[in-house]
Tab-separated table of C-alpha atoms and ligand atoms in Angstrom:
chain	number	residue	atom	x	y	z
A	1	UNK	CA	79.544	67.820	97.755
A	2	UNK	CA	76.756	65.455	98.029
A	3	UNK	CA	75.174	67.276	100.776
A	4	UNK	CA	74.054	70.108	98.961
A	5	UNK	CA	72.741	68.264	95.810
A	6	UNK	CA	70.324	65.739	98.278
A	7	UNK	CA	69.692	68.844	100.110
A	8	UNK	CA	66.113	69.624	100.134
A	9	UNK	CA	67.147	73.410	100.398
A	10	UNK	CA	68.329	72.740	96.758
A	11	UNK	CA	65.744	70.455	95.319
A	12	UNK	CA	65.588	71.080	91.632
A	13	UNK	CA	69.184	72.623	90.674
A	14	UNK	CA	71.161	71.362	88.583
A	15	UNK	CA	74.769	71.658	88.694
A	16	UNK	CA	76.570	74.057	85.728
A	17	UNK	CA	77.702	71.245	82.838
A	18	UNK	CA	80.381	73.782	82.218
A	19	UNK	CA	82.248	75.216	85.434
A	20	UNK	CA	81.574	78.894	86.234
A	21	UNK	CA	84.922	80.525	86.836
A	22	UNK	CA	85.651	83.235	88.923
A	23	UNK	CA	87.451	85.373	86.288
A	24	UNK	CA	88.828	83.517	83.669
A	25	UNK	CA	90.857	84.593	80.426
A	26	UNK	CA	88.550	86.295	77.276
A	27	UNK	CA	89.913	85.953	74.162
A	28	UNK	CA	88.844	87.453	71.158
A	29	UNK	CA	90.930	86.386	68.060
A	30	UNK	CA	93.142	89.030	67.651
A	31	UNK	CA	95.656	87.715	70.145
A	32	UNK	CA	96.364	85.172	68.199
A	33	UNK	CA	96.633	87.265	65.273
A	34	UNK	CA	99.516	89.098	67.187
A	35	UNK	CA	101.152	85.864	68.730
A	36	UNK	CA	101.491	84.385	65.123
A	37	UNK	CA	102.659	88.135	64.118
A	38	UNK	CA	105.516	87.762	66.350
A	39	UNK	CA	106.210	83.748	65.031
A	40	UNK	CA	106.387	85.085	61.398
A	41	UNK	CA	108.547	87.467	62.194
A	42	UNK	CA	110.761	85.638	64.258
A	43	UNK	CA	110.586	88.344	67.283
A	44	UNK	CA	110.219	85.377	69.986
A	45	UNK	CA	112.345	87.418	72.294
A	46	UNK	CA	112.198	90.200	75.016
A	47	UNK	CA	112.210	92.725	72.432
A	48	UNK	CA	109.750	93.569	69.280
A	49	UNK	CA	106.957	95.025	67.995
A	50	UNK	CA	104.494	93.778	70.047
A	51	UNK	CA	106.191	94.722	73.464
A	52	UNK	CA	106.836	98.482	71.915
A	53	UNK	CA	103.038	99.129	70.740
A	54	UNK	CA	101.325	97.535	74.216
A	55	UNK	CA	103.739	99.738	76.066
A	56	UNK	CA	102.524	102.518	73.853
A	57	UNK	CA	98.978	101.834	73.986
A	58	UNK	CA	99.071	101.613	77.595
A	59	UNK	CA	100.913	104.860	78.700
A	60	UNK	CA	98.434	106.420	76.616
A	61	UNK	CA	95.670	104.910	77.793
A	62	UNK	CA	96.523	105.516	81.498
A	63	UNK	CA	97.941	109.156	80.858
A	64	UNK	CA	101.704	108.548	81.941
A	65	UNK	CA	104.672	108.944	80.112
A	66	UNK	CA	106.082	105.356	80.348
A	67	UNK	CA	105.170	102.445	80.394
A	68	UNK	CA	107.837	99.552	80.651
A	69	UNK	CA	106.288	95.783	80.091
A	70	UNK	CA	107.500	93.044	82.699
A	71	UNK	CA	107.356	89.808	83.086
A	72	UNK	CA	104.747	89.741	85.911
A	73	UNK	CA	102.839	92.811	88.508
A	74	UNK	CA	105.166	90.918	90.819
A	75	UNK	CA	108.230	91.918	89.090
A	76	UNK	CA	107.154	95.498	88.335
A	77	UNK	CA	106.266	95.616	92.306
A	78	UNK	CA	109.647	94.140	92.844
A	79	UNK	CA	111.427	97.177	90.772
A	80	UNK	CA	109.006	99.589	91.948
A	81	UNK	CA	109.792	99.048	95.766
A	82	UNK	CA	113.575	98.513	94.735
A	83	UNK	CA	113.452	102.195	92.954
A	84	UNK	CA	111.790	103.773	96.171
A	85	UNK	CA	114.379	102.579	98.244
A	86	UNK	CA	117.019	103.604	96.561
A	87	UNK	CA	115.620	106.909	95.977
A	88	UNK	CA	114.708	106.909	100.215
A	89	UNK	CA	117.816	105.492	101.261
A	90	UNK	CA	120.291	104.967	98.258
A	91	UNK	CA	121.821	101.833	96.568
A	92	UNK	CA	122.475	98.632	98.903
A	93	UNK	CA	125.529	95.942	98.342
A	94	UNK	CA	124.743	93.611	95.878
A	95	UNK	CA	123.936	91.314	99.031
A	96	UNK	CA	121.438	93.524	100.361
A	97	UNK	CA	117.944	94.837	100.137
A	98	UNK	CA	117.264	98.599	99.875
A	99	UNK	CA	115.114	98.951	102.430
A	100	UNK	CA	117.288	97.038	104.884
A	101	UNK	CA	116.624	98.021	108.591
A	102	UNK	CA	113.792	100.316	107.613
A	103	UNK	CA	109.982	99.714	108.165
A	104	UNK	CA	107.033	100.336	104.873
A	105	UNK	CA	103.303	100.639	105.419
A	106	UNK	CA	101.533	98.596	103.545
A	107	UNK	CA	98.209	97.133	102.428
A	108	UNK	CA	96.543	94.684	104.752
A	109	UNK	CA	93.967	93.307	103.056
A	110	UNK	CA	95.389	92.563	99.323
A	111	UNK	CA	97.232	89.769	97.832
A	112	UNK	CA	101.041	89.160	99.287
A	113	UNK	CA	102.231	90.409	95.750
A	114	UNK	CA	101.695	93.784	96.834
A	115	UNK	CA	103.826	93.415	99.049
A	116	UNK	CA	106.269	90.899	99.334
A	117	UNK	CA	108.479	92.658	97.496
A	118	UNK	CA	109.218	94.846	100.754
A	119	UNK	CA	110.768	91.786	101.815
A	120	UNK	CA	112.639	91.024	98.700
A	121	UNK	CA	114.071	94.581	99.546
A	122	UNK	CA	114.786	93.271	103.482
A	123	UNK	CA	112.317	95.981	104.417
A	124	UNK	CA	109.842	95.366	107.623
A	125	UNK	CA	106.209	95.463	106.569
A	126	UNK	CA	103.358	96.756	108.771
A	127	UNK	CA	100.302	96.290	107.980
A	128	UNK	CA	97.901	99.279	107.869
A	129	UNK	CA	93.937	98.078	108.477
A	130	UNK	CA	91.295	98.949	106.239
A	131	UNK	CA	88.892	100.785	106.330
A	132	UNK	CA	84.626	99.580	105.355
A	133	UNK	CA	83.793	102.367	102.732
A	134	UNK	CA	85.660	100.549	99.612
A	135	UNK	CA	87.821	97.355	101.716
A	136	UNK	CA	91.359	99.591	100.939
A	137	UNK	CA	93.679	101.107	103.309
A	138	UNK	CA	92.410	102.989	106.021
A	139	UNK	CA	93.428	106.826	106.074
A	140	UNK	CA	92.580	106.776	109.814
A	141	UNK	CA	94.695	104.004	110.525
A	142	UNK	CA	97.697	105.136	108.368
A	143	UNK	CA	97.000	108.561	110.205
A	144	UNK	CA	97.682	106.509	113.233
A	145	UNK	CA	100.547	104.974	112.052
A	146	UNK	CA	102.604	107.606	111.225
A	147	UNK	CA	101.948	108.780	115.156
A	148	UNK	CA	103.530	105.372	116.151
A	149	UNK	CA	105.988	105.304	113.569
A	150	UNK	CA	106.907	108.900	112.315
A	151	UNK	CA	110.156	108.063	110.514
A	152	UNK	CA	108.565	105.796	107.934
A	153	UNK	CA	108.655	107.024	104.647
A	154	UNK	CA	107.265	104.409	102.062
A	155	UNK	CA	103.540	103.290	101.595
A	156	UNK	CA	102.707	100.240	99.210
A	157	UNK	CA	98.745	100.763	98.808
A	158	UNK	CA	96.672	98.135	96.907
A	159	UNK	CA	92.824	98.743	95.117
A	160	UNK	CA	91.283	95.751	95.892
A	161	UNK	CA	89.105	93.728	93.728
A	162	UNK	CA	89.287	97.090	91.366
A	163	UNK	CA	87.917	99.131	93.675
A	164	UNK	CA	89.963	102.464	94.007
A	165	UNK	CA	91.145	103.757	97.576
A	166	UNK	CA	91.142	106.913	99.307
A	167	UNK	CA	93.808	107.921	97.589
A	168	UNK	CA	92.680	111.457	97.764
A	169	UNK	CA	93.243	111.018	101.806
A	170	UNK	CA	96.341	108.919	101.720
A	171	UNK	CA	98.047	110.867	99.122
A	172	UNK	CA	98.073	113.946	101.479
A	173	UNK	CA	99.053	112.106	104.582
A	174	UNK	CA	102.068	110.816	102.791
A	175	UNK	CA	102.763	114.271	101.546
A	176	UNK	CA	102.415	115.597	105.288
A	177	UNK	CA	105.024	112.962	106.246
A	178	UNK	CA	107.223	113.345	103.493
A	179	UNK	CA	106.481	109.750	102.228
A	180	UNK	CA	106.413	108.088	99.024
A	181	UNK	CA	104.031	105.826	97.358
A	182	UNK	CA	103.574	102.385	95.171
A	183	UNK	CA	100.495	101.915	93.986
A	184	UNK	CA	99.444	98.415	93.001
A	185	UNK	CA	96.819	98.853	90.595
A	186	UNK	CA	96.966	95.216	89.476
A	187	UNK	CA	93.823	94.142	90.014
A	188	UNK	CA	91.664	97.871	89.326
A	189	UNK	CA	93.695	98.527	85.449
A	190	UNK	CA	90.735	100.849	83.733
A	191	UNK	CA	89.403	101.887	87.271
A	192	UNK	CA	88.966	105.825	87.540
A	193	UNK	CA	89.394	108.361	90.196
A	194	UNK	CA	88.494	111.548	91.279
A	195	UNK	CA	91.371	113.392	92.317
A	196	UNK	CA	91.446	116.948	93.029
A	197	UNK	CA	88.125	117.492	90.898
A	198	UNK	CA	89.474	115.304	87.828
A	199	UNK	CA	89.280	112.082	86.896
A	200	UNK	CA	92.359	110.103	86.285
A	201	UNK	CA	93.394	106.498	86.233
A	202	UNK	CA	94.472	104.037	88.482
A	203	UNK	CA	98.158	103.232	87.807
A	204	UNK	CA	98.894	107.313	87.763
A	205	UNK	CA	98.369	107.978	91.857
A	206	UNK	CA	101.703	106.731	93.249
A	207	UNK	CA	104.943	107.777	93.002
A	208	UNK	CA	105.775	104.044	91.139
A	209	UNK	CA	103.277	102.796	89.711
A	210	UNK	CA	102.099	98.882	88.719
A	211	UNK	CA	99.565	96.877	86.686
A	212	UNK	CA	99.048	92.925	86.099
A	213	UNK	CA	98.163	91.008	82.945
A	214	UNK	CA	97.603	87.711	85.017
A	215	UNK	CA	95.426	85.117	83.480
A	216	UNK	CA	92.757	86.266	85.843
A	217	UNK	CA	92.877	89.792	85.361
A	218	UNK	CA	90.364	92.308	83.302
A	219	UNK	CA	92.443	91.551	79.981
A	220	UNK	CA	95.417	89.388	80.335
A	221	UNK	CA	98.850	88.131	78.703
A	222	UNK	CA	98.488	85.130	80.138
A	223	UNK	CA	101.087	86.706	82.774
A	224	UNK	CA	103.119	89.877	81.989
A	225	UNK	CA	102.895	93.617	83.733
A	226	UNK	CA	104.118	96.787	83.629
A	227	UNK	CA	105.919	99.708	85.478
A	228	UNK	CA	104.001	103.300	84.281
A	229	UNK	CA	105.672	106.523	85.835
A	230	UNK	CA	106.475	110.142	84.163
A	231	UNK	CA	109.958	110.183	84.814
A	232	UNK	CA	112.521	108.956	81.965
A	233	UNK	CA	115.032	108.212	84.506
A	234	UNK	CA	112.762	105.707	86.099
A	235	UNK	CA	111.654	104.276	83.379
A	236	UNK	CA	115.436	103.604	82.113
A	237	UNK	CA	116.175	102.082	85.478
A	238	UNK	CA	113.555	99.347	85.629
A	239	UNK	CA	114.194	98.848	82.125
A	240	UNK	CA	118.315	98.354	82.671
A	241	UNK	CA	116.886	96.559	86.177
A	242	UNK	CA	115.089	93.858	84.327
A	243	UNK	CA	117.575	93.235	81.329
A	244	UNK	CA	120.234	91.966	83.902
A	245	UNK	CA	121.350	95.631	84.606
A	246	UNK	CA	123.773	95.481	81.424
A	247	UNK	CA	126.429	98.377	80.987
A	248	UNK	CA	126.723	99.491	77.443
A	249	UNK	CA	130.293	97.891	77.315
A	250	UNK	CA	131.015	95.097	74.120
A	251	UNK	CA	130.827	92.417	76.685
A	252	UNK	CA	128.480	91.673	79.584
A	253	UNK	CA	129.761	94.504	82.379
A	254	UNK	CA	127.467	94.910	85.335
A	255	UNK	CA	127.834	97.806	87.686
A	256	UNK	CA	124.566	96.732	89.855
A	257	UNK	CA	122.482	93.891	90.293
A	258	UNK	CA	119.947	93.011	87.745
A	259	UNK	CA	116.871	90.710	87.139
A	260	UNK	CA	115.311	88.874	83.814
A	261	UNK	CA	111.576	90.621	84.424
A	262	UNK	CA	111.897	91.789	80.639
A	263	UNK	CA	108.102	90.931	78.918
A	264	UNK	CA	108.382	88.387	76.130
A	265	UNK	CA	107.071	89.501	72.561
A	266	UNK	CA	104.334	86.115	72.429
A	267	UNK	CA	103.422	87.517	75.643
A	268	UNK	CA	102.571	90.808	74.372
A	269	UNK	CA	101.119	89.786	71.424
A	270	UNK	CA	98.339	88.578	73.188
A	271	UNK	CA	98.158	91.893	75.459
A	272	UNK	CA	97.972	93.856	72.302
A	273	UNK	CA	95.390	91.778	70.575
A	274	UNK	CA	93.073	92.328	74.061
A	275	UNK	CA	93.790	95.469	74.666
A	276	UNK	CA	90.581	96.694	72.051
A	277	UNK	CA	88.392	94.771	74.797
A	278	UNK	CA	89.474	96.322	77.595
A	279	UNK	CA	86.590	98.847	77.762
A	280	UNK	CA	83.871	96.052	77.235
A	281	UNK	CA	85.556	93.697	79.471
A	282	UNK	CA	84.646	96.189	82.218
A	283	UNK	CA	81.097	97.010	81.169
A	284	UNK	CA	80.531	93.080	81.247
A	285	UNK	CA	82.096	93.195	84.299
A	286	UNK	CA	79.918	95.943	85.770
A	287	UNK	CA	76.816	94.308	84.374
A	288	UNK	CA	77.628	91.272	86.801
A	289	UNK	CA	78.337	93.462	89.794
A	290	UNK	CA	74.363	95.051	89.220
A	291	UNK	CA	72.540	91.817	88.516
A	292	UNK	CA	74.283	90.434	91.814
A	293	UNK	CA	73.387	93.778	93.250
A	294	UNK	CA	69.783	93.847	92.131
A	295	UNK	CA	68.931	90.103	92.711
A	296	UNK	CA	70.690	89.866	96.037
A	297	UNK	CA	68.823	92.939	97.085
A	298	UNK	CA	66.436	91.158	99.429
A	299	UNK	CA	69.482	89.307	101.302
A	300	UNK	CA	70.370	90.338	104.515
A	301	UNK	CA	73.706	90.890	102.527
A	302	UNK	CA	75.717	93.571	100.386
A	303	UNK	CA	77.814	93.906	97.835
A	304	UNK	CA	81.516	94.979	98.117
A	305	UNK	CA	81.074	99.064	98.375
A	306	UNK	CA	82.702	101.692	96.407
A	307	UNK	CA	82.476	105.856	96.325
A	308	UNK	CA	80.176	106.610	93.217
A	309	UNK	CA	81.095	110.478	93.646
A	310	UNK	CA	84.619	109.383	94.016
A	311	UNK	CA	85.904	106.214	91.738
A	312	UNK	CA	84.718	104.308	88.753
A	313	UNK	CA	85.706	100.993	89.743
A	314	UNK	CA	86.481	97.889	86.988
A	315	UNK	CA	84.337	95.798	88.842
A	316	UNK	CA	87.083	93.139	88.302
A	317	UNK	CA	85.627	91.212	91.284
A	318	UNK	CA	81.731	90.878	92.489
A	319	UNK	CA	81.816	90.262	96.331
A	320	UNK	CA	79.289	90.310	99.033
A	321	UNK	CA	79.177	90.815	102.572
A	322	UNK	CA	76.475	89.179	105.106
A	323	UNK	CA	75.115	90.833	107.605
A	324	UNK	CA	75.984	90.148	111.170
A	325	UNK	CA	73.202	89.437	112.322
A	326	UNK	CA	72.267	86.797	109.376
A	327	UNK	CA	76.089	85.368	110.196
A	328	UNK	CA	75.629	81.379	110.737
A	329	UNK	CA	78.246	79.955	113.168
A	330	UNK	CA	81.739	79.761	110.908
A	331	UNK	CA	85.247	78.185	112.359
A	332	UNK	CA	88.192	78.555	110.214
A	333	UNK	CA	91.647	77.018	111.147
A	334	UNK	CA	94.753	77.518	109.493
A	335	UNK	CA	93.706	75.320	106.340
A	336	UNK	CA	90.546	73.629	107.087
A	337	UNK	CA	86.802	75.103	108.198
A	338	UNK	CA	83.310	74.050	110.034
A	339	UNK	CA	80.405	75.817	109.462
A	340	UNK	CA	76.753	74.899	110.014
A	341	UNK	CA	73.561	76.090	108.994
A	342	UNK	CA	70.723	77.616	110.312
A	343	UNK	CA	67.080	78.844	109.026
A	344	UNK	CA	67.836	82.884	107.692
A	345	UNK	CA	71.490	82.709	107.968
A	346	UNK	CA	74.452	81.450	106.404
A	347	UNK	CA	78.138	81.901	105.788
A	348	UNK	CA	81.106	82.240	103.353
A	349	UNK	CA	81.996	79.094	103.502
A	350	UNK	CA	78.676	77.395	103.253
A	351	UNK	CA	77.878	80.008	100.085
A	352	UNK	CA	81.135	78.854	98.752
A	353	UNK	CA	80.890	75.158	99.264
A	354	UNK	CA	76.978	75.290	97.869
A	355	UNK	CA	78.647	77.528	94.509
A	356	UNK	CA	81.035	74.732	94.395
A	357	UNK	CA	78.728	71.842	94.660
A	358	UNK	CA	76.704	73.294	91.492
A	359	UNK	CA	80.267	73.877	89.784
A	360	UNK	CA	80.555	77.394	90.076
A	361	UNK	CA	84.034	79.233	91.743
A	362	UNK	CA	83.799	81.533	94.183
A	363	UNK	CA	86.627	82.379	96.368
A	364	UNK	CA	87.135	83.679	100.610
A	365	UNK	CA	87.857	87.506	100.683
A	366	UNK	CA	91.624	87.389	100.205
A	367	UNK	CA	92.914	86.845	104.008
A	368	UNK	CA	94.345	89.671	105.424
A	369	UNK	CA	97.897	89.967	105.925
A	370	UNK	CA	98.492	90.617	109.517
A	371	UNK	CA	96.895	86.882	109.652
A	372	UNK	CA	99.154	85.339	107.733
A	373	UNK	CA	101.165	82.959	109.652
A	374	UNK	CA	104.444	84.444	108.011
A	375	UNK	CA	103.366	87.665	108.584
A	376	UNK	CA	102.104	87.714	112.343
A	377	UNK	CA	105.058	88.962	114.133
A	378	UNK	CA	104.701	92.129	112.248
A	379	UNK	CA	103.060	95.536	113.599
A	380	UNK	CA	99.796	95.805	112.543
A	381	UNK	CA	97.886	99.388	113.229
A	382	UNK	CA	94.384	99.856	112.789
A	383	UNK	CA	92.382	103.471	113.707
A	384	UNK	CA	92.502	102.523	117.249
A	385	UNK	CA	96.590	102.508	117.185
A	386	UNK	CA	98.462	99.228	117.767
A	387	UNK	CA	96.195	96.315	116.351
A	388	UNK	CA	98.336	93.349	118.225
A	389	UNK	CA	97.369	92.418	121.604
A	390	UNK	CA	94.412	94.854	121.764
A	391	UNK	CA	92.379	92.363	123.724
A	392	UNK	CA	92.661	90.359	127.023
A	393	UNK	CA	90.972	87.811	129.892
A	394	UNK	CA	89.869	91.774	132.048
A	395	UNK	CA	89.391	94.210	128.525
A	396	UNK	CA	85.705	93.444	127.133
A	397	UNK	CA	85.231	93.219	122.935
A	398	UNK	CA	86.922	90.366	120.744
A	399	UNK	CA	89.807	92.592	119.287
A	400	UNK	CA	88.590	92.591	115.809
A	401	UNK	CA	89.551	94.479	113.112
A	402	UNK	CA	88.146	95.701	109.705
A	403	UNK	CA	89.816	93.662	107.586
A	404	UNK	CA	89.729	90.354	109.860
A	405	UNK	CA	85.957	91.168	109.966
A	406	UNK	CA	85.146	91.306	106.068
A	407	UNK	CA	87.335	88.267	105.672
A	408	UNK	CA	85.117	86.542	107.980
A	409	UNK	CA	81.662	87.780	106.484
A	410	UNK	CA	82.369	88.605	103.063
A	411	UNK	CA	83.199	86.042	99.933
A	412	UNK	CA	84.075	86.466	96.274
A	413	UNK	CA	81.311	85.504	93.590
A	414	UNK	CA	81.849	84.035	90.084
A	415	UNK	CA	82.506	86.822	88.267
A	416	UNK	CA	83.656	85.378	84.971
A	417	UNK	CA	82.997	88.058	81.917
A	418	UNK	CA	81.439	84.950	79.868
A	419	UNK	CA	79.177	84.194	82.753
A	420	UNK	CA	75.441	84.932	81.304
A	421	UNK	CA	72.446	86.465	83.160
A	422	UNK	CA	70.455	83.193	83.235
A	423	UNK	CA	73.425	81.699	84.553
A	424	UNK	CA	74.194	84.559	86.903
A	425	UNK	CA	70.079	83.947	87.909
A	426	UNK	CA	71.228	80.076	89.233
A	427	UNK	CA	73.958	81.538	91.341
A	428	UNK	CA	72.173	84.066	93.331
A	429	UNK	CA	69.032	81.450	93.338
A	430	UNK	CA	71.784	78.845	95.447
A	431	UNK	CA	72.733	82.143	97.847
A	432	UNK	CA	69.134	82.724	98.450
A	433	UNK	CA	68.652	79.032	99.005
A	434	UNK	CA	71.532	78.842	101.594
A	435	UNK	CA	69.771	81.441	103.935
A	436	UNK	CA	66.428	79.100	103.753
B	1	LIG	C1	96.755	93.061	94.197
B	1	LIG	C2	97.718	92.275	93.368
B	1	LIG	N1	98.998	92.663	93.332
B	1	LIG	C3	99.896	92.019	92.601
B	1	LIG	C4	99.569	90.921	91.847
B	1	LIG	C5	100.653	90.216	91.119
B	1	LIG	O1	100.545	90.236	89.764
B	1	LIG	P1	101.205	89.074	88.886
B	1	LIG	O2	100.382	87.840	89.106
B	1	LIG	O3	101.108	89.585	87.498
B	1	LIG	O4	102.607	88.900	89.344
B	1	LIG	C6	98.238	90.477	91.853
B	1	LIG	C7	97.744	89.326	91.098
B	1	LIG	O5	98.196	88.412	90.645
B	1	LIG	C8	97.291	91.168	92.638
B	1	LIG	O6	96.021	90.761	92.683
């Protein structure tokens, strides 16, 4: 990192003495208060006070009628696909997935959390491209899928960087097809949408619905999630799904398989002692998003995009976009990167590698799926129709797609909550200085 600290282009800065995270944990006091709570009491188990009032407070808070706390957003994912299959295509041997031999739309550009679990369930994931109006899933393209794939009948759909999606579009496009829905609202918990005239949350727009308290997230556990829906009978299931699916026999009597994705009560202790800061973790959070906004304004650059008529997003996640033209020549191979630099331009990589040198973390837009070396043999569809093998040596244009394309221009900034404005003044100072 010596390069950028002898670099004339940076004469004068100094790096952070304390790092500059891109979204760490915010704690306030009363998590601890609740941790000890459940010490004291001797509830250091998958069952007490804390886990009943966060489950409370968050079903409330969202608008559903349960809430059921996990031990992760992958687990409730995990459940959450598991119950859609079933319901789709009823209960597999103990050996098998529930979405054996059947294919799921899903997400492209989101973390494989979302949707892994379609694999856990021996499903076949294809990846649905995204569209440029909030980085989500692309209604077009899902439109498109459903031509080439009309007997699908499960979407897993992902708000990324807590950013909602069209979900007014995709909702009726599943409806049309007769499909159901997982939302992943990990990353967008407190994010609102307009659906149908009213505002609701995140977390209430899928048939099965999830949320994340990862250490990164807009208030955390430390890990944990949870499953939200309306309907008792799902609720019951995930809960009897992630206590080892016990029978109410005197001894341990299983009829189906089961999983141990129950929250712990420390855990949820220090859920309930952030939940009170949830709403001011997201004003801080929008606060970064319009300082970036304001003092990257003269950039040939923007910030990730969302519908102002349509969502009120968290703003877990600042991110910005460069402009094509202002693009500076960027390689990446499967795990290693060249860039270089030229006078008005600049890249991801070279943003992230100058953030890095002055100890701030920022992070590449999360890679999108269909690029994944695991996931490449599967379909990808973008609005065009199939997404694989759309270009060749005699067919003119480079075969790229949305999400491949903000990947490659876009980046994630430091968007810590403790982060202050004078700090948040250095940062964008080192982006303007990479374009010099
Ligand atoms: C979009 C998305 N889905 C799912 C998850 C998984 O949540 P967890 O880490 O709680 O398992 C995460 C983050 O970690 C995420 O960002």
């Amino acid at each position: 990192m010596k390069r950028f600290t002898e670099d004339p282009r940076f004469a004068g800065i100094m790096p952070f003495e304390k790092k500059i995270w891109l979204s760490s944990p915010t704690m306030h006091g009363d998590e601890q208060h609740w941790v000890d709570d459940a010490i004291r009491t001797n509830w250091v188990s998958t069952v007490g006070a804390n886990i009943n009032e966060v489950e409370k407070q968050i079903a409330e808070y969202i608008g559903v009628k349960y809430a059921v706390a996990l031990s992760c957003g992958t687990a409730a994912l995990h459940l959450a696909t598991k119950l859609a299959g079933e319901k789709l295509y009823g209960q597999a041997r103990p050996n098998a997935g529930t979405l054996q031999g059947h294919k799921v739309f899903c997400s492209d550009m989101t973390f494989d959390a979302s949707i892994n679990p379609v694999a856990y369930e021996d499903g076949d994931a294809i990846f649905i491209d995204t569209e440029p109006d909030t980085w989500n899933m692309s209604p077009e393209a899902l439109e498109k899928a459903f031509e080439l794939y009309p007997d699908v009948r499960l979407i897993v759909v992902a708000h990324l960087y807590g950013t909602p999606g069209k979900m007014e579009e995709i909702r009726r496009i599943a409806e049309a097809h007769g499909a159901l829905i997982v939302e992943d609202a990990a990353e967008s918990l407190g994010a609102k949408y307009k659906l149908n005239g009213e505002w609701v949350e995140t977390g209430t727009l899928g048939n099965y619905n999830c949320i994340s308290f990862n250490g990164n997230k807009i208030i955390t556990g430390s890990a944990g999630g949870m499953f939200l829906t309306n309907s008792v009978e799902d609720a019951n299931k995930v809960r009897k799904w992630s206590t080892q699916s016990r029978e109410a026999a005197p001894w341990y009597q299983h009829e189906e398989i089961g999983y141990n994705y129950r929250m712990s009560n420390i855990i949820a202790g220090v859920v309930r002692g952030q939940m009170p800061y949830l709403e001011a973790h997201i004003a801080q959070k929008k606060a970064i998003y319009e300082r970036y906004k304001a003092g990257l304004s003269d950039l040939p650059v923007r910030m990730n995009p969302f519908d102002a008529e349509k969502s009120q997003p968290n703003f877990w996640l600042s991110c910005m976009i460069i402009d094509e033209d202002a693009m500076a020549p960027q390689v990446r191979g499967e795990q290693d990167y060249l860039y270089t630099t030229e006078p008005g331009k600049s890249s991801p990589q070279e943003i992230l590698d100058a953030l890095s040198a002055f100890n701030a973390e920022g992070r590449p837009i999360w890679k999108p799926m269909h690029m994944q070396p695991i996931y490449r043999t599967h379909a990808f569809i973008t609005a065009e129709g199939n997404g694989r093998g759309s270009s060749n040596a005699y067919i003119a244009g480079s075969g790229m797609d949305v999400g491949a394309d903000i990947f490659r221009r876009g980046l994630c900034l430091p968007s810590d909550n403790k982060v202050t404005p004078e700090q948040q003044d250095v940062i964008i100072d080192i982006i303007h200085r990479c374009f010099r």
